Amino acid sequence: MRLKILGSAAGGGFPQWNCNYRLSRAARAGDPNVRPRLQSSLAASAGPDGGWVLFNASPDIRQQINETPELQPAPGAPLRSTPIRAVILTNADVDHLAGLLSLRERQDFHLYATARVLGVLDANPIFRVLDPAHVRRLPVELDRPFAIEGPEGPTGLTAELFAVPGKVALFLETGEAQQDFEADPGDTVGVRITDATGRTAFYVPGCARVDQAFRDRIEGGDVLLFDGTVFTDREMERAGVGTKTGRRMGHLPIADEDGSLRALAGADLRRRVFVHINNTNPILDEGSAERRLVERSGWEVAADGMEIDL
Ligand code: MLT
Ligand code: MN
C-alpha cells in the first residue's frame, strides 16, 4: 500500500489566509524551518491497477492534484479521466468536504461516509453538483470492514470506519457548546485501511480523546496518522487568536498530561505521524523544542507530499 499526504494542515491551512500569528508570518516569509501546508487529506493506493482513494476532500484539492502526478489523468487515458476511484469522508468539517465541489464535471467515482455525514451532503443542495448518475453516495456502517470500490470495481483496499470521540461539524453546531459534543458516533470517525497483504494504516485526523478501546484497536498497525491539531489544549487562547480549547474543537492536544503522546505511549505501532496540524501548533517549526519533544517521543510530523510505503 502507498500512502501520500496531500495536506497536513488543519482547517484554514498554513498559513491561514487571515492569520498573522508568528508561525503563519514565518511560513509566508519563507523560513525553511516553517513549511506551508495545505488542508487535511490523504491518498492511498494498493497499486497502479487499483487507482487511488482519497480520504477527505480538502478545499485545496485542485492544487493537491496539480502537485501529485499520480492523481492526474494518465497519458493516453480518455479525454476526461482520473485515477481517483473513490473518496471516503471522516467527518463533515469544511476542510474535509469542500473539495467535493471541485470534483464535479460529471466524473465517475464512489463517495463513502457514515449516514450522518452523507446526511449533511444530502441536506445541502450545493452538493447536487455531484450528479448521482456519476457519483454514488454509499453509506457505511461503523465497525464493518468493506472493500473500497470505484466505478470499475475493487481498488484492492479495504476500509473500516470506527467512531472516535468528536463532534458535529463546526457549521452545524447550535446552542450550548456541550450539547453538540459527541452528538452521534457517526459524526467523526477514524479509518482502518488494509490491503491484500495485510498491511494496516489508521487514519484519524480528528479525535477528542484516546480511550482503551481506541488503544486496543490500533495495536499492531503499520502506521497511525493521528490528530496533531494542537500541542496544548489552551494554545489558541495563549496565542491570542481564539478562545476555544483543542478538546472543545474535538481535538486531543499532543502534550498535556493526558494528551496523545502519553495516551499512545507504548502502543505497538511501526510508525506514528501527526496530521491535521493547526497554524498555532509550535511543532510546525522544525527548530522548536516542541518539535524535538515530539520526535524524541517517536512521532513524525506530516508534511505535504510525504509518502509512506507499507
Ligand atoms: C476542525 O477540524 O476542527 C474543523 O476543521 C474546524 C473548521 O471547520 O474550521
Ligand atoms: Mn478539520
PDB file of C-alpha atoms and ligand atoms in Angstrom:
ATOM      1  CA  MET A   1       0.000   0.000   0.000  1.00  0.00           C
ATOM      2  CA  ARG A   2       1.171   3.502  -0.782  1.00  0.00           C
ATOM      3  CA  LEU A   3       0.025   6.479   1.229  1.00  0.00           C
ATOM      4  CA  LYS A   4       0.518  10.085   0.241  1.00  0.00           C
ATOM      5  CA  ILE A   5      -0.187  13.030   2.498  1.00  0.00           C
ATOM      6  CA  LEU A   6      -1.895  15.594   0.267  1.00  0.00           C
ATOM      7  CA  GLY A   7      -2.437  18.131   3.026  1.00  0.00           C
ATOM      8  CA  SER A   8      -1.078  18.080   6.563  1.00  0.00           C
ATOM      9  CA  ALA A   9      -2.645  21.269   7.958  1.00  0.00           C
ATOM     10  CA  ALA A  10      -5.920  21.594   9.837  1.00  0.00           C
ATOM     11  CA  GLY A  11      -8.859  23.642   8.555  1.00  0.00           C
ATOM     12  CA  GLY A  12      -7.684  27.000   7.230  1.00  0.00           C
ATOM     13  CA  GLY A  13      -4.360  25.599   6.030  1.00  0.00           C
ATOM     14  CA  PHE A  14      -0.971  27.006   6.881  1.00  0.00           C
ATOM     15  CA  PRO A  15      -0.512  29.900   6.642  1.00  0.00           C
ATOM     16  CA  GLN A  16      -4.242  30.567   7.031  1.00  0.00           C
ATOM     17  CA  TRP A  17      -5.432  33.462   4.852  1.00  0.00           C
ATOM     18  CA  ASN A  18      -6.153  35.857   7.726  1.00  0.00           C
ATOM     19  CA  CYS A  19      -3.635  34.624  10.302  1.00  0.00           C
ATOM     20  CA  ASN A  20      -0.931  36.982  11.496  1.00  0.00           C
ATOM     21  CA  TYR A  21       0.437  34.742  14.269  1.00  0.00           C
ATOM     22  CA  ARG A  22       4.218  34.285  14.293  1.00  0.00           C
ATOM     23  CA  LEU A  23       4.102  30.840  12.655  1.00  0.00           C
ATOM     24  CA  SER A  24       1.980  31.991   9.722  1.00  0.00           C
ATOM     25  CA  ARG A  25       4.265  35.005   9.353  1.00  0.00           C
ATOM     26  CA  ALA A  26       7.352  32.765   9.314  1.00  0.00           C
ATOM     27  CA  ALA A  27       5.789  30.467   6.708  1.00  0.00           C
ATOM     28  CA  ARG A  28       4.931  33.445   4.488  1.00  0.00           C
ATOM     29  CA  ALA A  29       8.458  34.827   4.888  1.00  0.00           C
ATOM     30  CA  GLY A  30       9.896  31.540   3.564  1.00  0.00           C
ATOM     31  CA  ASP A  31      11.558  30.405   6.801  1.00  0.00           C
ATOM     32  CA  PRO A  32      12.976  26.984   5.805  1.00  0.00           C
ATOM     33  CA  ASN A  33      12.046  25.583   9.228  1.00  0.00           C
ATOM     34  CA  VAL A  34       8.390  26.532   8.831  1.00  0.00           C
ATOM     35  CA  ARG A  35       6.945  24.997   5.698  1.00  0.00           C
ATOM     36  CA  PRO A  36       3.484  25.906   4.351  1.00  0.00           C
ATOM     37  CA  ARG A  37       0.877  23.161   4.356  1.00  0.00           C
ATOM     38  CA  LEU A  38      -2.383  22.505   2.533  1.00  0.00           C
ATOM     39  CA  GLN A  39      -5.553  21.359   4.253  1.00  0.00           C
ATOM     40  CA  SER A  40      -6.116  17.877   5.566  1.00  0.00           C
ATOM     41  CA  SER A  41      -6.263  14.982   3.090  1.00  0.00           C
ATOM     42  CA  LEU A  42      -4.675  11.574   2.488  1.00  0.00           C
ATOM     43  CA  ALA A  43      -4.446   9.454  -0.677  1.00  0.00           C
ATOM     44  CA  ALA A  44      -3.955   5.678  -0.661  1.00  0.00           C
ATOM     45  CA  SER A  45      -3.310   3.112  -3.366  1.00  0.00           C
ATOM     46  CA  ALA A  46      -2.935  -0.660  -3.399  1.00  0.00           C
ATOM     47  CA  GLY A  47      -1.106  -0.481  -6.749  1.00  0.00           C
ATOM     48  CA  PRO A  48      -1.425   1.018 -10.223  1.00  0.00           C
ATOM     49  CA  ASP A  49      -4.433  -1.096 -11.238  1.00  0.00           C
ATOM     50  CA  GLY A  50      -6.477  -0.093  -8.218  1.00  0.00           C
ATOM     51  CA  GLY A  51      -6.095   3.636  -8.743  1.00  0.00           C
ATOM     52  CA  TRP A  52      -6.258   5.966  -5.757  1.00  0.00           C
ATOM     53  CA  VAL A  53      -8.649   6.505  -2.906  1.00  0.00           C
ATOM     54  CA  LEU A  54      -8.876   9.913  -1.230  1.00  0.00           C
ATOM     55  CA  PHE A  55      -9.561  10.164   2.450  1.00  0.00           C
ATOM     56  CA  ASN A  56     -11.256  13.545   2.772  1.00  0.00           C
ATOM     57  CA  ALA A  57     -11.642  16.141   0.041  1.00  0.00           C
ATOM     58  CA  SER A  58      -9.819  19.294   1.071  1.00  0.00           C
ATOM     59  CA  PRO A  59     -10.700  22.787  -0.184  1.00  0.00           C
ATOM     60  CA  ASP A  60      -7.170  22.665  -1.657  1.00  0.00           C
ATOM     61  CA  ILE A  61      -7.873  19.530  -3.717  1.00  0.00           C
ATOM     62  CA  ARG A  62      -7.273  21.145  -7.073  1.00  0.00           C
ATOM     63  CA  GLN A  63      -3.787  22.261  -6.035  1.00  0.00           C
ATOM     64  CA  GLN A  64      -3.148  18.883  -4.406  1.00  0.00           C
ATOM     65  CA  ILE A  65      -3.958  17.074  -7.650  1.00  0.00           C
ATOM     66  CA  ASN A  66      -1.823  19.527  -9.621  1.00  0.00           C
ATOM     67  CA  GLU A  67       1.109  18.763  -7.328  1.00  0.00           C
ATOM     68  CA  THR A  68       0.620  14.980  -7.409  1.00  0.00           C
ATOM     69  CA  PRO A  69       1.196  13.378 -10.846  1.00  0.00           C
ATOM     70  CA  GLU A  70      -0.248  10.048  -9.641  1.00  0.00           C
ATOM     71  CA  LEU A  71      -3.628  11.745  -9.211  1.00  0.00           C
ATOM     72  CA  GLN A  72      -3.709  13.285 -12.682  1.00  0.00           C
ATOM     73  CA  PRO A  73      -5.184  11.735 -15.854  1.00  0.00           C
ATOM     74  CA  ALA A  74      -2.628   9.258 -17.247  1.00  0.00           C
ATOM     75  CA  PRO A  75      -1.127   9.862 -20.698  1.00  0.00           C
ATOM     76  CA  GLY A  76      -3.305   8.060 -23.210  1.00  0.00           C
ATOM     77  CA  ALA A  77      -6.245   7.822 -20.836  1.00  0.00           C
ATOM     78  CA  PRO A  78      -9.640   9.130 -22.040  1.00  0.00           C
ATOM     79  CA  LEU A  79     -10.041  12.879 -22.516  1.00  0.00           C
ATOM     80  CA  ARG A  80     -11.948  13.077 -19.259  1.00  0.00           C
ATOM     81  CA  SER A  81     -10.497  10.667 -16.717  1.00  0.00           C
ATOM     82  CA  THR A  82      -8.992  10.322 -13.282  1.00  0.00           C
ATOM     83  CA  PRO A  83      -7.118   7.690 -11.299  1.00  0.00           C
ATOM     84  CA  ILE A  84      -9.197   8.735  -8.266  1.00  0.00           C
ATOM     85  CA  ARG A  85     -11.738   5.949  -7.844  1.00  0.00           C
ATOM     86  CA  ALA A  86     -13.295   6.783  -4.517  1.00  0.00           C
ATOM     87  CA  VAL A  87     -13.465   9.371  -1.748  1.00  0.00           C
ATOM     88  CA  ILE A  88     -14.079   8.496   1.905  1.00  0.00           C
ATOM     89  CA  LEU A  89     -15.043  11.208   4.399  1.00  0.00           C
ATOM     90  CA  THR A  90     -14.165  11.039   8.100  1.00  0.00           C
ATOM     91  CA  ASN A  91     -16.477  13.903   9.111  1.00  0.00           C
ATOM     92  CA  ALA A  92     -18.396  16.824   7.607  1.00  0.00           C
ATOM     93  CA  ASP A  93     -15.970  19.599   8.506  1.00  0.00           C
ATOM     94  CA  VAL A  94     -15.375  22.155   5.780  1.00  0.00           C
ATOM     95  CA  ASP A  95     -11.717  21.149   5.459  1.00  0.00           C
ATOM     96  CA  HIS A  96     -12.822  17.594   4.671  1.00  0.00           C
ATOM     97  CA  LEU A  97     -15.699  18.041   2.272  1.00  0.00           C
ATOM     98  CA  ALA A  98     -15.389  21.377   0.460  1.00  0.00           C
ATOM     99  CA  GLY A  99     -13.100  19.740  -2.123  1.00  0.00           C
ATOM    100  CA  LEU A 100     -16.048  17.675  -3.335  1.00  0.00           C
ATOM    101  CA  LEU A 101     -17.295  20.811  -5.080  1.00  0.00           C
ATOM    102  CA  SER A 102     -14.139  20.792  -7.203  1.00  0.00           C
ATOM    103  CA  LEU A 103     -14.739  17.148  -8.181  1.00  0.00           C
ATOM    104  CA  ARG A 104     -17.859  17.986 -10.208  1.00  0.00           C
ATOM    105  CA  GLU A 105     -17.598  17.810 -14.055  1.00  0.00           C
ATOM    106  CA  ARG A 106     -19.552  14.563 -14.472  1.00  0.00           C
ATOM    107  CA  GLN A 107     -16.696  12.291 -13.468  1.00  0.00           C
ATOM    108  CA  ASP A 108     -17.495   8.834 -12.068  1.00  0.00           C
ATOM    109  CA  PHE A 109     -16.290   7.979  -8.569  1.00  0.00           C
ATOM    110  CA  HIS A 110     -17.740   6.462  -5.405  1.00  0.00           C
ATOM    111  CA  LEU A 111     -18.289   8.501  -2.266  1.00  0.00           C
ATOM    112  CA  TYR A 112     -18.299   6.699   1.083  1.00  0.00           C
ATOM    113  CA  ALA A 113     -19.199   8.078   4.521  1.00  0.00           C
ATOM    114  CA  THR A 114     -21.404   7.360   7.510  1.00  0.00           C
ATOM    115  CA  ALA A 115     -25.133   8.041   7.136  1.00  0.00           C
ATOM    116  CA  ARG A 116     -24.645  11.050   9.452  1.00  0.00           C
ATOM    117  CA  VAL A 117     -22.043  12.619   7.188  1.00  0.00           C
ATOM    118  CA  LEU A 118     -23.901  11.756   3.970  1.00  0.00           C
ATOM    119  CA  GLY A 119     -26.956  13.362   5.591  1.00  0.00           C
ATOM    120  CA  VAL A 120     -25.054  16.659   5.735  1.00  0.00           C
ATOM    121  CA  LEU A 121     -24.357  16.438   1.999  1.00  0.00           C
ATOM    122  CA  ASP A 122     -27.934  15.400   1.217  1.00  0.00           C
ATOM    123  CA  ALA A 123     -29.277  18.361   3.207  1.00  0.00           C
ATOM    124  CA  ASN A 124     -27.204  20.873   1.278  1.00  0.00           C
ATOM    125  CA  PRO A 125     -28.290  21.333  -2.354  1.00  0.00           C
ATOM    126  CA  ILE A 126     -24.909  22.703  -3.447  1.00  0.00           C
ATOM    127  CA  PHE A 127     -23.589  19.128  -3.346  1.00  0.00           C
ATOM    128  CA  ARG A 128     -26.017  18.254  -6.134  1.00  0.00           C
ATOM    129  CA  VAL A 129     -23.188  19.423  -8.395  1.00  0.00           C
ATOM    130  CA  LEU A 130     -22.065  15.835  -7.879  1.00  0.00           C
ATOM    131  CA  ASP A 131     -24.577  14.231 -10.217  1.00  0.00           C
ATOM    132  CA  PRO A 132     -25.801  10.950  -8.660  1.00  0.00           C
ATOM    133  CA  ALA A 133     -25.573   9.370 -12.113  1.00  0.00           C
ATOM    134  CA  HIS A 134     -21.785   9.741 -11.769  1.00  0.00           C
ATOM    135  CA  VAL A 135     -21.062   9.872  -8.041  1.00  0.00           C
ATOM    136  CA  ARG A 136     -22.644   7.113  -5.977  1.00  0.00           C
ATOM    137  CA  ARG A 137     -23.080   8.028  -2.302  1.00  0.00           C
ATOM    138  CA  LEU A 138     -22.549   4.874  -0.307  1.00  0.00           C
ATOM    139  CA  PRO A 139     -23.454   4.840   3.396  1.00  0.00           C
ATOM    140  CA  VAL A 140     -21.000   2.934   5.536  1.00  0.00           C
ATOM    141  CA  GLU A 141     -21.812   1.202   8.813  1.00  0.00           C
ATOM    142  CA  LEU A 142     -19.384   1.534  11.665  1.00  0.00           C
ATOM    143  CA  ASP A 143     -17.108  -1.390  12.548  1.00  0.00           C
ATOM    144  CA  ARG A 144     -17.851  -3.281   9.315  1.00  0.00           C
ATOM    145  CA  PRO A 145     -14.843  -3.687   7.002  1.00  0.00           C
ATOM    146  CA  PHE A 146     -15.729  -3.220   3.323  1.00  0.00           C
ATOM    147  CA  ALA A 147     -13.855  -3.464   0.026  1.00  0.00           C
ATOM    148  CA  ILE A 148     -13.403   0.052  -1.340  1.00  0.00           C
ATOM    149  CA  GLU A 149     -14.706   0.019  -4.883  1.00  0.00           C
ATOM    150  CA  GLY A 150     -14.644   2.505  -7.685  1.00  0.00           C
ATOM    151  CA  PRO A 151     -16.968   2.584 -10.679  1.00  0.00           C
ATOM    152  CA  GLU A 152     -14.780  -0.007 -12.420  1.00  0.00           C
ATOM    153  CA  GLY A 153     -14.514  -2.381  -9.478  1.00  0.00           C
ATOM    154  CA  PRO A 154     -12.284  -3.066  -6.484  1.00  0.00           C
ATOM    155  CA  THR A 155      -9.401  -0.772  -5.598  1.00  0.00           C
ATOM    156  CA  GLY A 156      -7.609  -3.528  -3.673  1.00  0.00           C
ATOM    157  CA  LEU A 157      -8.061  -1.636  -0.422  1.00  0.00           C
ATOM    158  CA  THR A 158     -10.380  -2.413   2.446  1.00  0.00           C
ATOM    159  CA  ALA A 159     -11.628   0.161   4.939  1.00  0.00           C
ATOM    160  CA  GLU A 160     -13.337   0.005   8.277  1.00  0.00           C
ATOM    161  CA  LEU A 161     -14.818   3.154   9.815  1.00  0.00           C
ATOM    162  CA  PHE A 162     -14.964   3.354  13.591  1.00  0.00           C
ATOM    163  CA  ALA A 163     -16.371   6.022  15.882  1.00  0.00           C
ATOM    164  CA  VAL A 164     -13.955   8.244  17.764  1.00  0.00           C
ATOM    165  CA  PRO A 165     -14.831  10.922  20.306  1.00  0.00           C
ATOM    166  CA  GLY A 166     -15.567  14.022  18.266  1.00  0.00           C
ATOM    167  CA  LYS A 167     -18.390  16.318  17.359  1.00  0.00           C
ATOM    168  CA  VAL A 168     -20.614  17.576  14.588  1.00  0.00           C
ATOM    169  CA  ALA A 169     -19.082  19.939  12.049  1.00  0.00           C
ATOM    170  CA  LEU A 170     -18.461  23.451  13.342  1.00  0.00           C
ATOM    171  CA  PHE A 171     -21.046  24.919  10.960  1.00  0.00           C
ATOM    172  CA  LEU A 172     -23.722  22.565  12.317  1.00  0.00           C
ATOM    173  CA  GLU A 173     -23.235  23.493  15.946  1.00  0.00           C
ATOM    174  CA  THR A 174     -26.254  25.059  17.572  1.00  0.00           C
ATOM    175  CA  GLY A 175     -26.930  26.121  21.174  1.00  0.00           C
ATOM    176  CA  GLU A 176     -24.833  25.053  24.083  1.00  0.00           C
ATOM    177  CA  ALA A 177     -21.263  24.031  23.494  1.00  0.00           C
ATOM    178  CA  GLN A 178     -21.527  20.692  25.260  1.00  0.00           C
ATOM    179  CA  GLN A 179     -24.773  19.691  23.595  1.00  0.00           C
ATOM    180  CA  ASP A 180     -23.220  19.090  20.246  1.00  0.00           C
ATOM    181  CA  PHE A 181     -20.134  17.442  21.550  1.00  0.00           C
ATOM    182  CA  GLU A 182     -20.084  13.735  20.746  1.00  0.00           C
ATOM    183  CA  ALA A 183     -23.569  14.182  19.337  1.00  0.00           C
ATOM    184  CA  ASP A 184     -23.601  10.892  17.448  1.00  0.00           C
ATOM    185  CA  PRO A 185     -20.998   8.163  16.910  1.00  0.00           C
ATOM    186  CA  GLY A 186     -21.183   8.686  13.122  1.00  0.00           C
ATOM    187  CA  ASP A 187     -20.164  12.350  13.233  1.00  0.00           C
ATOM    188  CA  THR A 188     -16.419  11.755  13.429  1.00  0.00           C
ATOM    189  CA  VAL A 189     -14.722   8.507  12.524  1.00  0.00           C
ATOM    190  CA  GLY A 190     -11.290   7.016  12.175  1.00  0.00           C
ATOM    191  CA  VAL A 191     -10.449   4.626   9.343  1.00  0.00           C
ATOM    192  CA  ARG A 192      -8.533   1.371   9.313  1.00  0.00           C
ATOM    193  CA  ILE A 193      -7.126   0.904   5.793  1.00  0.00           C
ATOM    194  CA  THR A 194      -5.798  -2.520   4.786  1.00  0.00           C
ATOM    195  CA  ASP A 195      -4.542  -4.147   1.610  1.00  0.00           C
ATOM    196  CA  ALA A 196      -4.393  -7.764   0.458  1.00  0.00           C
ATOM    197  CA  THR A 197      -1.004  -8.275   2.114  1.00  0.00           C
ATOM    198  CA  GLY A 198      -2.487  -7.328   5.488  1.00  0.00           C
ATOM    199  CA  ARG A 199      -0.630  -4.042   5.827  1.00  0.00           C
ATOM    200  CA  THR A 200      -2.641  -1.709   8.012  1.00  0.00           C
ATOM    201  CA  ALA A 201      -2.826   2.074   8.274  1.00  0.00           C
ATOM    202  CA  PHE A 202      -5.014   4.014  10.680  1.00  0.00           C
ATOM    203  CA  TYR A 203      -6.132   7.487   9.650  1.00  0.00           C
ATOM    204  CA  VAL A 204      -7.595   9.569  12.475  1.00  0.00           C
ATOM    205  CA  PRO A 205      -7.393  13.307  11.679  1.00  0.00           C
ATOM    206  CA  GLY A 206      -9.857  14.269  14.421  1.00  0.00           C
ATOM    207  CA  CYS A 207     -10.108  12.635  17.855  1.00  0.00           C
ATOM    208  CA  ALA A 208     -11.007  14.304  21.139  1.00  0.00           C
ATOM    209  CA  ARG A 209      -9.932  11.506  23.488  1.00  0.00           C
ATOM    210  CA  VAL A 210      -7.983   8.259  23.469  1.00  0.00           C
ATOM    211  CA  ASP A 211      -9.662   5.514  25.447  1.00  0.00           C
ATOM    212  CA  GLN A 212      -8.726   1.876  25.984  1.00  0.00           C
ATOM    213  CA  ALA A 213     -10.926   0.713  23.074  1.00  0.00           C
ATOM    214  CA  PHE A 214      -9.008   3.023  20.736  1.00  0.00           C
ATOM    215  CA  ARG A 215      -5.666   1.810  22.102  1.00  0.00           C
ATOM    216  CA  ASP A 216      -6.696  -1.805  21.588  1.00  0.00           C
ATOM    217  CA  ARG A 217      -7.902  -1.125  18.061  1.00  0.00           C
ATOM    218  CA  ILE A 218      -4.691   0.432  16.763  1.00  0.00           C
ATOM    219  CA  GLU A 219      -2.319  -2.110  18.328  1.00  0.00           C
ATOM    220  CA  GLY A 220      -0.127  -3.775  15.709  1.00  0.00           C
ATOM    221  CA  GLY A 221      -0.771  -1.176  12.994  1.00  0.00           C
ATOM    222  CA  ASP A 222       1.944  -0.385  10.476  1.00  0.00           C
ATOM    223  CA  VAL A 223       1.225   3.314  10.739  1.00  0.00           C
ATOM    224  CA  LEU A 224      -1.067   5.606  12.720  1.00  0.00           C
ATOM    225  CA  LEU A 225      -1.800   9.008  11.195  1.00  0.00           C
ATOM    226  CA  PHE A 226      -3.248  10.875  14.139  1.00  0.00           C
ATOM    227  CA  ASP A 227      -4.820  14.216  15.082  1.00  0.00           C
ATOM    228  CA  GLY A 228      -1.965  16.675  15.685  1.00  0.00           C
ATOM    229  CA  THR A 229      -4.139  19.802  15.641  1.00  0.00           C
ATOM    230  CA  VAL A 230      -2.863  21.455  18.812  1.00  0.00           C
ATOM    231  CA  PHE A 231       0.178  20.944  21.013  1.00  0.00           C
ATOM    232  CA  THR A 232      -1.593  22.122  24.183  1.00  0.00           C
ATOM    233  CA  ASP A 233      -5.307  22.425  24.882  1.00  0.00           C
ATOM    234  CA  ARG A 234      -5.314  26.206  25.511  1.00  0.00           C
ATOM    235  CA  GLU A 235      -2.859  27.029  22.753  1.00  0.00           C
ATOM    236  CA  MET A 236      -5.240  29.173  20.670  1.00  0.00           C
ATOM    237  CA  GLU A 237      -6.091  31.317  23.680  1.00  0.00           C
ATOM    238  CA  ARG A 238      -2.405  31.703  24.599  1.00  0.00           C
ATOM    239  CA  ALA A 239      -1.553  32.657  21.044  1.00  0.00           C
ATOM    240  CA  GLY A 240      -4.272  35.320  21.258  1.00  0.00           C
ATOM    241  CA  VAL A 241      -6.143  34.038  18.215  1.00  0.00           C
ATOM    242  CA  GLY A 242      -9.233  32.497  19.828  1.00  0.00           C
ATOM    243  CA  THR A 243     -10.841  31.219  22.965  1.00  0.00           C
ATOM    244  CA  LYS A 244     -11.673  27.613  22.109  1.00  0.00           C
ATOM    245  CA  THR A 245      -9.702  24.762  23.589  1.00  0.00           C
ATOM    246  CA  GLY A 246      -8.461  21.902  21.438  1.00  0.00           C
ATOM    247  CA  ARG A 247     -10.849  19.492  23.116  1.00  0.00           C
ATOM    248  CA  ARG A 248     -13.802  21.804  22.541  1.00  0.00           C
ATOM    249  CA  MET A 249     -12.939  21.659  18.847  1.00  0.00           C
ATOM    250  CA  GLY A 250     -12.851  17.851  19.027  1.00  0.00           C
ATOM    251  CA  HIS A 251      -9.067  17.602  19.072  1.00  0.00           C
ATOM    252  CA  LEU A 252      -6.954  15.947  21.752  1.00  0.00           C
ATOM    253  CA  PRO A 253      -3.832  18.003  22.478  1.00  0.00           C
ATOM    254  CA  ILE A 254      -0.435  16.421  21.932  1.00  0.00           C
ATOM    255  CA  ALA A 255       1.466  17.313  25.054  1.00  0.00           C
ATOM    256  CA  ASP A 256      -0.876  17.748  28.004  1.00  0.00           C
ATOM    257  CA  GLU A 257      -0.933  15.372  30.964  1.00  0.00           C
ATOM    258  CA  ASP A 258      -3.462  13.156  29.190  1.00  0.00           C
ATOM    259  CA  GLY A 259      -2.502  14.243  25.650  1.00  0.00           C
ATOM    260  CA  SER A 260      -1.750  11.925  22.747  1.00  0.00           C
ATOM    261  CA  LEU A 261       1.969  11.474  23.499  1.00  0.00           C
ATOM    262  CA  ARG A 262       1.129   9.921  26.854  1.00  0.00           C
ATOM    263  CA  ALA A 263      -2.135   8.284  25.852  1.00  0.00           C
ATOM    264  CA  LEU A 264      -0.473   6.433  22.969  1.00  0.00           C
ATOM    265  CA  ALA A 265       2.928   5.813  24.549  1.00  0.00           C
ATOM    266  CA  GLY A 266       3.948   2.179  24.310  1.00  0.00           C
ATOM    267  CA  ALA A 267       1.347   1.313  21.666  1.00  0.00           C
ATOM    268  CA  ASP A 268       2.586  -1.331  19.227  1.00  0.00           C
ATOM    269  CA  LEU A 269       2.881   0.717  16.019  1.00  0.00           C
ATOM    270  CA  ARG A 270       5.662   0.731  13.434  1.00  0.00           C
ATOM    271  CA  ARG A 271       5.223   4.402  12.652  1.00  0.00           C
ATOM    272  CA  ARG A 272       3.195   7.229  14.165  1.00  0.00           C
ATOM    273  CA  VAL A 273       2.643  10.509  12.366  1.00  0.00           C
ATOM    274  CA  PHE A 274       0.831  13.702  13.370  1.00  0.00           C
ATOM    275  CA  VAL A 275      -1.514  15.135  10.720  1.00  0.00           C
ATOM    276  CA  HIS A 276      -4.180  17.909  10.651  1.00  0.00           C
ATOM    277  CA  ILE A 277      -1.843  20.455  12.299  1.00  0.00           C
ATOM    278  CA  ASN A 278      -3.258  23.847  13.270  1.00  0.00           C
ATOM    279  CA  ASN A 279      -1.497  27.121  12.461  1.00  0.00           C
ATOM    280  CA  THR A 280      -0.874  27.739  16.190  1.00  0.00           C
ATOM    281  CA  ASN A 281       0.937  24.435  16.814  1.00  0.00           C
ATOM    282  CA  PRO A 282       4.651  25.017  17.576  1.00  0.00           C
ATOM    283  CA  ILE A 283       5.621  21.639  16.033  1.00  0.00           C
ATOM    284  CA  LEU A 284       5.202  23.384  12.664  1.00  0.00           C
ATOM    285  CA  ASP A 285       8.601  24.972  13.423  1.00  0.00           C
ATOM    286  CA  GLU A 286      11.253  22.314  12.784  1.00  0.00           C
ATOM    287  CA  GLY A 287      13.650  24.181  15.061  1.00  0.00           C
ATOM    288  CA  SER A 288      11.314  24.280  18.061  1.00  0.00           C
ATOM    289  CA  ALA A 289      11.698  22.461  21.375  1.00  0.00           C
ATOM    290  CA  GLU A 290       8.161  21.152  20.935  1.00  0.00           C
ATOM    291  CA  ARG A 291       9.104  19.588  17.607  1.00  0.00           C
ATOM    292  CA  ARG A 292      12.126  17.930  19.206  1.00  0.00           C
ATOM    293  CA  LEU A 293       9.985  16.580  22.029  1.00  0.00           C
ATOM    294  CA  VAL A 294       7.519  15.035  19.589  1.00  0.00           C
ATOM    295  CA  GLU A 295      10.286  13.456  17.521  1.00  0.00           C
ATOM    296  CA  ARG A 296      12.122  12.158  20.581  1.00  0.00           C
ATOM    297  CA  SER A 297       8.848  10.533  21.582  1.00  0.00           C
ATOM    298  CA  GLY A 298       8.880   8.520  18.350  1.00  0.00           C
ATOM    299  CA  TRP A 299       6.437  10.625  16.324  1.00  0.00           C
ATOM    300  CA  GLU A 300       6.868  12.078  12.863  1.00  0.00           C
ATOM    301  CA  VAL A 301       5.256  15.331  11.783  1.00  0.00           C
ATOM    302  CA  ALA A 302       3.494  15.096   8.427  1.00  0.00           C
ATOM    303  CA  ALA A 303       4.435  17.424   5.602  1.00  0.00           C
ATOM    304  CA  ASP A 304       2.644  17.778   2.282  1.00  0.00           C
ATOM    305  CA  GLY A 305       3.824  15.241  -0.272  1.00  0.00           C
ATOM    306  CA  MET A 306       5.106  12.843   2.373  1.00  0.00           C
ATOM    307  CA  GLU A 307       4.945   9.251   1.121  1.00  0.00           C
ATOM    308  CA  ILE A 308       4.581   6.177   3.240  1.00  0.00           C
ATOM    309  CA  ASP A 309       5.140   2.787   1.609  1.00  0.00           C
ATOM    310  CA  LEU A 310       3.873  -0.145   3.589  1.00  0.00           C
TER     311      LEU A 310
HETATM  312  C1  MLT B   1     -11.781  21.159  12.802  1.00  0.00           C
HETATM  313  O1  MLT B   1     -11.108  20.200  12.481  1.00  0.00           O
HETATM  314  O2  MLT B   1     -11.913  21.488  13.995  1.00  0.00           O
HETATM  315  C2  MLT B   1     -12.509  21.909  11.734  1.00  0.00           C
HETATM  316  O3  MLT B   1     -11.897  21.685  10.511  1.00  0.00           O
HETATM  317  C3  MLT B   1     -12.655  23.339  12.053  1.00  0.00           C
HETATM  318  C4  MLT B   1     -13.184  24.102  10.875  1.00  0.00           C
HETATM  319  O4  MLT B   1     -14.110  23.619  10.202  1.00  0.00           O
HETATM  320  O5  MLT B   1     -12.659  25.181  10.606  1.00  0.00           O
HETATM  321 MN    MN B   2     -10.548  19.853  10.477  1.00  0.00          MN
END
